[in-house]
Amino acid sequence: VNRSKNMSNNNLVLASDGTSLKRSLARSLKRQKIRALLLIAPLLIFVLLTFIAPIADMLFRSVENSIVADTLPQTVKELASWDSDSGQLPSEAVYAALARDLKIAVKAKKHTKLGSRLNYEKTGTSSLFRQTGRKIKKLDLENTPSFKDAFEKMNKKWSDPTVWQTIQQFSNKYTDGYFLAAADLTRTSNGIEEVPEDQRIYYTLLMRTLLMSVTITFMCILLGYPVAFLLATLPLRSSNVLMILVLLPFWTSLLVRTSAWKVLLQNQGVINDFLVWVGIVADGNRLELINNVTGTVIAMTHILLPFMILPLFSVMKTIPPTYMRAAKSMGANDFTAFRRVYFPQSIPGIGAGSILVFILSIGYYITPEIVGGTKGVFISNRIAYHISSSLNWGLGAALGAILLVVVLALYWLYDKFVGIDNVKLG
């Protein structure tokens, strides 16, 4: 036994410091991994703080609804036992609890925020809380015989059961109300129902966004494929000049390019003037190319076209020209050689460009806002409106979450039927 131990010790490979080489190598690899992690840690923290955290916060806002419970805690507790389907007003205890809660909320200046939140669900609630907040200061909580009568004197809307139904319905800290609104649905005493037909806008916007994004992607393929083919097959000098023309839009502001299209496409613009001058259209029948779907598709196709050309070019450049010559030498004509030899090898570039253009177009809002009018806007324009103008962040977050799910679903379908591994950038 001692002899075998001595033999194993003699055969053990040692490092320069006298330790086992295997252990020393493992320790060195561990130090390298820690060093690599420390090098990327600042970038990782930056991405988490500036990208992941804001997105997670906005997605949380699509279901968060704590303002009612936090501002009116006693009222919410008393309302829990009220039967909203009875058509009767809540009890005196609910009104008394509301008076106590509003006294505190007015001092903290929270009642206006609560009114703004509930106003998304029932129009007029914001002004109701503002008016009541001004008058509640004079209410004596100790010597008020009837809080119900006192609130009705402040504002007759407090005798409307639907106001109390709205408060009770959104008293939970989490709600599906934003997602229902994003799907043109609402929750009533009879359950979930569709909103009136003249108020259904989000489903139409989502379908329009998807259809227009697909159309823009197809137009980019149709226009970008021949350009990429020329870039890949022309001599280097000519190819470089053409590449500069392709990249030229990147050196110009997006706002400037979009504004230029607004000038070109309007009724008295360059395109209509040219068509009238050559006699294609009459002066009184100028084409409507702006503030509609047509204008949005034209402008966005121009803006996103380089994102289709570059992936196509990078893939086509790797296709050896000898393949086409070999096909022709075996009797194939130009079209057959292209269809059976060249085109199949360029499909990965089409896939990469299509994914890039589609994902970019589905989230665009500057170009549709400028040239789309009311008929050519995307759902992203409504998201931007709710985030920056109406301040209905919950609805904007819900619309963004739905758009994210749709994009991921389409991406999954693409991966299932085409295969994301077949997508190449060169």
Short mmCIF file of C-alpha atoms in Angstrom, two decimals:
data_model
loop_
_atom_site.label_atom_id
_atom_site.label_comp_id
_atom_site.label_asym_id
_atom_site.label_seq_id
_atom_site.Cartn_x
_atom_site.Cartn_y
_atom_site.Cartn_z
CA VAL A 1 0.00 0.00 0.00
CA ASN A 2 2.76 2.41 0.96
CA ARG A 3 4.57 1.56 -2.26
CA SER A 4 1.45 2.40 -4.40
CA LYS A 5 1.04 5.74 -2.57
CA ASN A 6 4.65 6.59 -3.19
CA MET A 7 4.27 5.69 -6.87
CA SER A 8 1.16 7.89 -7.24
CA ASN A 9 2.97 10.76 -5.50
CA ASN A 10 5.95 10.35 -7.78
CA ASN A 11 3.68 10.38 -10.89
CA LEU A 12 1.77 13.49 -9.69
CA VAL A 13 2.50 16.50 -11.92
CA LEU A 14 3.28 19.58 -9.87
CA ALA A 15 3.19 23.27 -10.75
CA SER A 16 6.07 25.64 -10.13
CA ASP A 17 4.76 26.49 -6.65
CA GLY A 18 4.66 22.82 -5.65
CA THR A 19 0.87 22.36 -5.81
CA SER A 20 -1.03 19.95 -8.02
CA LEU A 21 -1.08 21.08 -11.65
CA LYS A 22 -4.76 20.14 -11.96
CA ARG A 23 -5.68 22.22 -8.92
CA SER A 24 -3.52 25.09 -10.07
CA LEU A 25 -5.16 25.05 -13.52
CA ALA A 26 -8.66 25.06 -12.00
CA ARG A 27 -7.72 27.99 -9.79
CA SER A 28 -6.34 29.89 -12.78
CA LEU A 29 -9.52 29.30 -14.82
CA LYS A 30 -11.61 30.51 -11.89
CA ARG A 31 -9.57 33.71 -11.68
CA GLN A 32 -10.02 34.28 -15.42
CA LYS A 33 -13.80 33.90 -15.14
CA ILE A 34 -13.96 36.32 -12.21
CA ARG A 35 -11.80 38.81 -14.12
CA ALA A 36 -14.05 38.52 -17.19
CA LEU A 37 -17.16 38.99 -15.03
CA LEU A 38 -15.67 42.11 -13.42
CA LEU A 39 -14.87 43.52 -16.87
CA ILE A 40 -18.47 43.16 -18.12
CA ALA A 41 -20.08 44.05 -14.77
CA PRO A 42 -20.31 47.83 -15.50
CA LEU A 43 -22.00 47.16 -18.85
CA LEU A 44 -24.33 44.59 -17.27
CA ILE A 45 -25.29 47.00 -14.49
CA PHE A 46 -25.83 49.78 -17.05
CA VAL A 47 -28.16 47.56 -19.13
CA LEU A 48 -30.07 46.44 -16.04
CA LEU A 49 -30.57 50.00 -14.78
CA THR A 50 -31.34 51.73 -18.09
CA PHE A 51 -33.11 48.98 -20.06
CA ILE A 52 -34.34 45.99 -18.07
CA ALA A 53 -35.49 47.87 -14.95
CA PRO A 54 -37.59 50.50 -16.82
CA ILE A 55 -39.25 47.82 -18.93
CA ALA A 56 -40.00 45.70 -15.85
CA ASP A 57 -41.38 48.78 -14.08
CA MET A 58 -43.66 49.65 -16.99
CA LEU A 59 -44.92 46.08 -17.26
CA PHE A 60 -45.67 46.13 -13.53
CA ARG A 61 -47.66 49.33 -13.98
CA SER A 62 -49.99 47.47 -16.37
CA VAL A 63 -51.42 45.50 -13.42
CA GLU A 64 -50.59 47.75 -10.43
CA ASN A 65 -53.54 49.62 -8.92
CA SER A 66 -52.65 50.42 -5.31
CA ILE A 67 -53.67 54.08 -5.37
CA VAL A 68 -57.32 53.39 -4.45
CA ALA A 69 -56.49 51.10 -1.53
CA ASP A 70 -53.71 53.40 -0.31
CA THR A 71 -55.74 56.61 -0.54
CA LEU A 72 -59.10 55.28 0.71
CA PRO A 73 -58.20 52.37 3.03
CA GLN A 74 -61.18 52.72 5.39
CA THR A 75 -63.63 53.25 2.52
CA VAL A 76 -62.36 50.16 0.71
CA LYS A 77 -62.77 48.11 3.89
CA GLU A 78 -66.37 49.28 4.38
CA LEU A 79 -67.22 48.83 0.68
CA ALA A 80 -66.16 45.18 0.76
CA SER A 81 -69.53 44.17 2.24
CA TRP A 82 -71.61 46.34 -0.12
CA ASP A 83 -73.61 44.55 -2.83
CA SER A 84 -72.93 46.58 -5.97
CA ASP A 85 -75.57 44.67 -7.95
CA SER A 86 -78.40 45.73 -5.66
CA GLY A 87 -78.66 49.19 -7.21
CA GLN A 88 -78.74 50.75 -3.74
CA LEU A 89 -76.30 53.29 -2.37
CA PRO A 90 -73.73 52.20 0.25
CA SER A 91 -74.47 52.52 3.94
CA GLU A 92 -73.81 55.55 6.14
CA ALA A 93 -70.67 53.86 7.44
CA VAL A 94 -69.15 53.94 3.92
CA TYR A 95 -69.79 57.67 3.59
CA ALA A 96 -68.30 58.29 7.03
CA ALA A 97 -65.20 56.28 6.11
CA LEU A 98 -64.90 58.25 2.85
CA ALA A 99 -65.03 61.53 4.78
CA ARG A 100 -62.20 60.43 7.07
CA ASP A 101 -60.10 59.15 4.18
CA LEU A 102 -60.61 62.28 2.09
CA LYS A 103 -59.64 64.53 4.99
CA ILE A 104 -56.27 62.77 5.12
CA ALA A 105 -55.92 62.57 1.32
CA VAL A 106 -56.56 66.30 0.86
CA LYS A 107 -53.83 67.16 3.36
CA ALA A 108 -51.43 64.85 1.50
CA LYS A 109 -52.72 66.15 -1.88
CA LYS A 110 -53.47 62.62 -3.08
CA HIS A 111 -57.16 63.03 -3.89
CA THR A 112 -56.48 64.60 -7.31
CA LYS A 113 -54.27 61.67 -8.33
CA LEU A 114 -56.97 59.27 -7.22
CA GLY A 115 -59.56 61.17 -9.24
CA SER A 116 -57.34 61.12 -12.32
CA ARG A 117 -56.86 57.35 -11.99
CA LEU A 118 -60.60 56.62 -11.63
CA ASN A 119 -61.41 59.09 -14.41
CA TYR A 120 -59.88 56.59 -16.87
CA GLU A 121 -62.68 54.19 -15.88
CA LYS A 122 -65.56 56.66 -15.41
CA THR A 123 -65.55 60.10 -16.98
CA GLY A 124 -66.18 62.93 -14.55
CA THR A 125 -64.61 61.28 -11.51
CA SER A 126 -61.60 63.60 -11.60
CA SER A 127 -63.71 66.75 -11.24
CA LEU A 128 -65.82 65.01 -8.59
CA PHE A 129 -62.81 64.42 -6.33
CA ARG A 130 -61.41 67.90 -6.96
CA GLN A 131 -64.69 69.60 -6.00
CA THR A 132 -65.21 67.35 -3.01
CA GLY A 133 -61.63 67.92 -1.88
CA ARG A 134 -62.22 71.68 -1.72
CA LYS A 135 -65.45 71.32 0.29
CA ILE A 136 -64.42 68.45 2.59
CA LYS A 137 -62.15 70.82 4.52
CA LYS A 138 -65.20 72.53 6.03
CA LEU A 139 -66.86 69.25 7.05
CA ASP A 140 -66.91 68.61 10.81
CA LEU A 141 -66.40 64.87 11.33
CA GLU A 142 -67.67 64.99 14.93
CA ASN A 143 -70.88 66.96 14.42
CA THR A 144 -72.18 65.79 11.06
CA PRO A 145 -75.59 64.08 11.47
CA SER A 146 -75.59 62.40 8.05
CA PHE A 147 -72.47 61.98 5.93
CA LYS A 148 -74.58 60.72 3.04
CA ASP A 149 -76.55 63.97 2.89
CA ALA A 150 -73.37 66.00 3.33
CA PHE A 151 -71.69 64.34 0.34
CA GLU A 152 -74.80 64.72 -1.81
CA LYS A 153 -74.80 68.44 -1.02
CA MET A 154 -71.16 68.66 -2.08
CA ASN A 155 -71.85 66.92 -5.38
CA LYS A 156 -74.93 65.06 -6.62
CA LYS A 157 -72.72 62.43 -8.28
CA TRP A 158 -72.17 60.83 -4.85
CA SER A 159 -75.76 59.59 -5.11
CA ASP A 160 -74.86 57.69 -8.32
CA PRO A 161 -74.28 53.98 -7.55
CA THR A 162 -71.95 53.63 -10.57
CA VAL A 163 -69.41 55.93 -8.89
CA TRP A 164 -69.27 53.58 -5.90
CA GLN A 165 -69.15 50.56 -8.20
CA THR A 166 -66.06 52.03 -9.88
CA ILE A 167 -64.35 52.62 -6.53
CA GLN A 168 -65.18 49.09 -5.36
CA GLN A 169 -64.19 47.48 -8.64
CA PHE A 170 -60.72 49.08 -8.63
CA SER A 171 -60.07 48.82 -4.90
CA ASN A 172 -57.74 45.82 -5.28
CA LYS A 173 -54.00 46.49 -5.50
CA TYR A 174 -53.81 44.59 -8.79
CA THR A 175 -56.21 44.91 -11.68
CA ASP A 176 -56.84 43.59 -15.16
CA GLY A 177 -58.64 46.81 -16.09
CA TYR A 178 -55.79 48.16 -18.18
CA PHE A 179 -55.55 45.00 -20.25
CA LEU A 180 -59.33 44.95 -20.68
CA ALA A 181 -59.23 48.55 -21.91
CA ALA A 182 -56.35 47.66 -24.26
CA ALA A 183 -58.55 44.92 -25.74
CA ASP A 184 -61.57 47.26 -26.10
CA LEU A 185 -63.33 45.52 -23.21
CA THR A 186 -64.75 46.74 -19.92
CA ARG A 187 -65.99 45.16 -16.74
CA THR A 188 -69.62 45.93 -15.83
CA SER A 189 -72.12 44.57 -13.34
CA ASN A 190 -73.00 41.97 -16.01
CA GLY A 191 -69.39 40.85 -16.44
CA ILE A 192 -66.84 41.63 -19.14
CA GLU A 193 -68.36 43.31 -22.19
CA GLU A 194 -67.14 45.10 -25.30
CA VAL A 195 -67.04 48.86 -25.20
CA PRO A 196 -69.39 50.74 -27.56
CA GLU A 197 -68.48 50.35 -31.20
CA ASP A 198 -67.49 54.00 -31.61
CA GLN A 199 -64.92 53.57 -28.81
CA ARG A 200 -63.17 50.45 -30.14
CA ILE A 201 -59.81 51.68 -31.36
CA TYR A 202 -57.04 49.49 -29.96
CA TYR A 203 -57.89 46.22 -31.74
CA THR A 204 -58.16 48.12 -35.03
CA LEU A 205 -54.82 49.82 -34.36
CA LEU A 206 -53.11 46.52 -33.53
CA MET A 207 -54.36 44.84 -36.70
CA ARG A 208 -53.40 47.88 -38.75
CA THR A 209 -49.92 47.89 -37.19
CA LEU A 210 -49.34 44.22 -38.00
CA LEU A 211 -50.68 44.52 -41.56
CA MET A 212 -48.69 47.64 -42.35
CA SER A 213 -45.52 46.19 -40.82
CA VAL A 214 -45.86 43.10 -43.02
CA THR A 215 -46.50 45.32 -46.06
CA ILE A 216 -43.44 47.46 -45.31
CA THR A 217 -41.31 44.33 -44.87
CA PHE A 218 -42.51 42.93 -48.21
CA MET A 219 -41.83 46.25 -49.97
CA CYS A 220 -38.33 46.33 -48.50
CA ILE A 221 -37.67 42.80 -49.81
CA LEU A 222 -39.01 43.74 -53.23
CA LEU A 223 -36.88 46.88 -53.50
CA GLY A 224 -33.86 45.78 -51.47
CA TYR A 225 -33.13 42.43 -53.14
CA PRO A 226 -32.10 43.84 -56.56
CA VAL A 227 -29.96 46.54 -54.90
CA ALA A 228 -28.20 43.99 -52.68
CA PHE A 229 -27.66 41.75 -55.72
CA LEU A 230 -26.00 44.63 -57.59
CA LEU A 231 -23.84 45.45 -54.56
CA ALA A 232 -22.64 41.85 -54.40
CA THR A 233 -21.98 41.36 -58.12
CA LEU A 234 -20.72 44.74 -59.37
CA PRO A 235 -16.99 45.55 -59.47
CA LEU A 236 -15.56 46.84 -56.20
CA ARG A 237 -15.36 50.50 -57.28
CA SER A 238 -18.96 50.66 -58.48
CA SER A 239 -20.12 48.64 -55.50
CA ASN A 240 -18.51 51.11 -53.08
CA VAL A 241 -20.27 54.07 -54.72
CA LEU A 242 -23.61 52.27 -54.50
CA MET A 243 -22.95 51.33 -50.88
CA ILE A 244 -22.36 55.00 -50.03
CA LEU A 245 -25.77 55.82 -51.53
CA VAL A 246 -27.35 53.07 -49.43
CA LEU A 247 -25.72 54.35 -46.24
CA LEU A 248 -26.39 58.01 -47.00
CA PRO A 249 -29.79 58.05 -45.19
CA PHE A 250 -28.03 57.06 -41.94
CA TRP A 251 -26.13 60.35 -42.06
CA THR A 252 -29.37 62.36 -42.18
CA SER A 253 -31.70 62.95 -39.25
CA LEU A 254 -34.78 60.72 -39.14
CA LEU A 255 -36.95 63.77 -38.51
CA VAL A 256 -35.51 65.53 -41.56
CA ARG A 257 -36.11 62.52 -43.80
CA THR A 258 -39.68 62.14 -42.59
CA SER A 259 -40.38 65.86 -43.00
CA ALA A 260 -38.97 65.66 -46.52
CA TRP A 261 -41.49 62.95 -47.37
CA LYS A 262 -44.26 65.16 -46.02
CA VAL A 263 -43.19 67.83 -48.51
CA LEU A 264 -42.93 65.32 -51.35
CA LEU A 265 -46.25 63.56 -50.77
CA GLN A 266 -48.65 66.41 -50.05
CA ASN A 267 -51.29 67.43 -52.59
CA GLN A 268 -49.23 70.38 -53.79
CA GLY A 269 -45.98 68.49 -53.35
CA VAL A 270 -43.25 67.51 -55.76
CA ILE A 271 -44.68 64.09 -56.68
CA ASN A 272 -48.18 65.35 -57.46
CA ASP A 273 -46.80 68.34 -59.36
CA PHE A 274 -44.66 66.00 -61.49
CA LEU A 275 -47.59 63.67 -62.21
CA VAL A 276 -49.73 66.64 -63.25
CA TRP A 277 -46.90 68.04 -65.40
CA VAL A 278 -46.43 64.79 -67.36
CA GLY A 279 -50.20 64.40 -67.70
CA ILE A 280 -50.65 61.18 -65.71
CA VAL A 281 -53.24 62.77 -63.38
CA ALA A 282 -55.43 65.84 -63.78
CA ASP A 283 -54.83 68.89 -61.64
CA GLY A 284 -58.20 68.44 -59.94
CA ASN A 285 -57.58 64.74 -59.21
CA ARG A 286 -54.28 64.88 -57.37
CA LEU A 287 -53.38 61.72 -55.48
CA GLU A 288 -53.94 61.51 -51.72
CA LEU A 289 -50.49 60.35 -50.61
CA ILE A 290 -50.26 61.98 -47.19
CA ASN A 291 -52.07 61.51 -43.85
CA ASN A 292 -53.08 57.95 -44.71
CA VAL A 293 -51.73 54.41 -44.91
CA THR A 294 -50.07 55.06 -48.29
CA GLY A 295 -47.90 57.86 -46.93
CA THR A 296 -46.82 55.82 -43.93
CA VAL A 297 -45.86 52.79 -46.05
CA ILE A 298 -43.89 54.90 -48.54
CA ALA A 299 -41.97 56.87 -45.91
CA MET A 300 -41.22 53.89 -43.67
CA THR A 301 -40.15 51.71 -46.59
CA HIS A 302 -37.58 54.34 -47.55
CA ILE A 303 -36.36 54.69 -43.95
CA LEU A 304 -36.09 50.94 -43.26
CA LEU A 305 -34.80 49.87 -46.67
CA PRO A 306 -31.08 49.95 -45.64
CA PHE A 307 -31.86 47.51 -42.82
CA MET A 308 -32.98 45.02 -45.48
CA ILE A 309 -30.19 45.71 -47.98
CA LEU A 310 -27.27 45.28 -45.58
CA PRO A 311 -28.15 41.74 -44.30
CA LEU A 312 -28.94 40.67 -47.86
CA PHE A 313 -25.64 42.05 -49.14
CA SER A 314 -23.62 40.40 -46.37
CA VAL A 315 -25.10 36.99 -47.26
CA MET A 316 -24.91 37.44 -51.05
CA LYS A 317 -21.25 38.43 -50.80
CA THR A 318 -20.46 34.96 -49.42
CA ILE A 319 -22.08 33.14 -52.39
CA PRO A 320 -19.29 32.12 -54.80
CA PRO A 321 -19.98 33.34 -58.38
CA THR A 322 -18.59 30.06 -59.67
CA TYR A 323 -21.84 28.35 -58.62
CA MET A 324 -23.84 30.33 -61.17
CA ARG A 325 -21.25 29.71 -63.88
CA ALA A 326 -21.29 25.99 -63.09
CA ALA A 327 -25.07 25.90 -63.40
CA LYS A 328 -24.96 27.69 -66.75
CA SER A 329 -22.24 25.36 -68.02
CA MET A 330 -24.58 22.45 -67.31
CA GLY A 331 -27.34 23.88 -69.50
CA ALA A 332 -29.33 26.13 -67.17
CA ASN A 333 -30.38 29.54 -68.43
CA ASP A 334 -29.91 32.70 -66.36
CA PHE A 335 -33.33 32.54 -64.69
CA THR A 336 -33.08 28.84 -63.84
CA ALA A 337 -29.58 29.23 -62.45
CA PHE A 338 -30.71 32.15 -60.31
CA ARG A 339 -33.88 30.41 -59.10
CA ARG A 340 -32.32 27.04 -58.27
CA VAL A 341 -28.79 27.99 -57.24
CA TYR A 342 -28.46 31.62 -56.18
CA PHE A 343 -31.83 32.45 -54.60
CA PRO A 344 -31.94 29.51 -52.12
CA GLN A 345 -28.56 30.54 -50.75
CA SER A 346 -29.76 34.14 -50.23
CA ILE A 347 -32.83 33.14 -48.19
CA PRO A 348 -30.99 33.47 -44.83
CA GLY A 349 -30.35 37.12 -45.70
CA ILE A 350 -34.03 37.61 -46.50
CA GLY A 351 -34.93 36.08 -43.14
CA ALA A 352 -32.50 38.28 -41.21
CA GLY A 353 -33.60 41.44 -43.02
CA SER A 354 -37.29 40.61 -42.60
CA ILE A 355 -36.99 40.10 -38.85
CA LEU A 356 -35.00 43.32 -38.49
CA VAL A 357 -37.37 45.44 -40.60
CA PHE A 358 -40.55 43.96 -39.10
CA ILE A 359 -39.46 44.46 -35.48
CA LEU A 360 -38.29 48.00 -36.19
CA SER A 361 -41.44 48.94 -38.09
CA ILE A 362 -43.88 47.55 -35.55
CA GLY A 363 -42.52 49.90 -32.89
CA TYR A 364 -42.12 53.06 -35.02
CA TYR A 365 -44.10 56.11 -34.01
CA ILE A 366 -42.29 59.25 -35.26
CA THR A 367 -42.84 58.64 -38.98
CA PRO A 368 -46.51 57.52 -38.68
CA GLU A 369 -47.18 60.51 -36.43
CA ILE A 370 -45.88 62.98 -39.05
CA VAL A 371 -47.14 61.45 -42.32
CA GLY A 372 -49.85 59.04 -41.16
CA GLY A 373 -52.57 61.43 -40.04
CA THR A 374 -55.45 59.58 -38.37
CA LYS A 375 -55.55 56.63 -40.77
CA GLY A 376 -51.87 55.71 -40.93
CA VAL A 377 -50.82 55.74 -37.27
CA PHE A 378 -49.53 52.68 -35.42
CA ILE A 379 -50.45 51.38 -31.99
CA SER A 380 -47.08 52.70 -30.82
CA ASN A 381 -48.46 56.23 -31.35
CA ARG A 382 -51.19 55.54 -28.78
CA ILE A 383 -48.62 54.10 -26.38
CA ALA A 384 -46.54 57.27 -26.71
CA TYR A 385 -49.69 59.37 -26.21
CA HIS A 386 -50.63 57.62 -22.97
CA ILE A 387 -47.08 57.76 -21.64
CA SER A 388 -46.35 61.40 -22.45
CA SER A 389 -49.71 63.21 -22.80
CA SER A 390 -52.63 61.53 -21.04
CA LEU A 391 -50.26 60.10 -18.36
CA ASN A 392 -52.30 56.90 -18.32
CA TRP A 393 -49.15 54.85 -17.82
CA GLY A 394 -51.07 51.71 -16.92
CA LEU A 395 -52.91 51.59 -20.25
CA GLY A 396 -49.75 52.49 -22.14
CA ALA A 397 -47.88 49.70 -20.34
CA ALA A 398 -50.69 47.22 -21.09
CA LEU A 399 -50.63 48.12 -24.79
CA GLY A 400 -46.84 47.74 -24.79
CA ALA A 401 -47.09 44.36 -23.08
CA ILE A 402 -49.63 43.13 -25.65
CA LEU A 403 -47.40 44.34 -28.48
CA LEU A 404 -44.42 42.56 -26.89
CA VAL A 405 -46.37 39.30 -26.61
CA VAL A 406 -47.50 39.54 -30.24
CA VAL A 407 -43.93 40.10 -31.45
CA LEU A 408 -42.61 37.20 -29.37
CA ALA A 409 -45.40 34.95 -30.67
CA LEU A 410 -44.58 35.83 -34.28
CA TYR A 411 -40.89 35.30 -33.56
CA TRP A 412 -41.69 31.86 -32.12
CA LEU A 413 -43.75 30.95 -35.19
CA TYR A 414 -40.90 32.06 -37.44
CA ASP A 415 -38.46 29.94 -35.48
CA LYS A 416 -40.80 26.94 -35.59
CA PHE A 417 -41.52 26.97 -39.33
CA VAL A 418 -38.35 28.56 -40.75
CA GLY A 419 -35.78 28.16 -38.00
CA ILE A 420 -33.89 31.01 -36.44
CA ASP A 421 -30.66 29.04 -36.95
CA ASN A 422 -31.09 29.55 -40.69
CA VAL A 423 -30.92 33.31 -40.30
CA LYS A 424 -27.48 34.65 -41.12
CA LEU A 425 -25.92 38.06 -41.25
CA GLY A 426 -22.98 36.91 -43.37
#
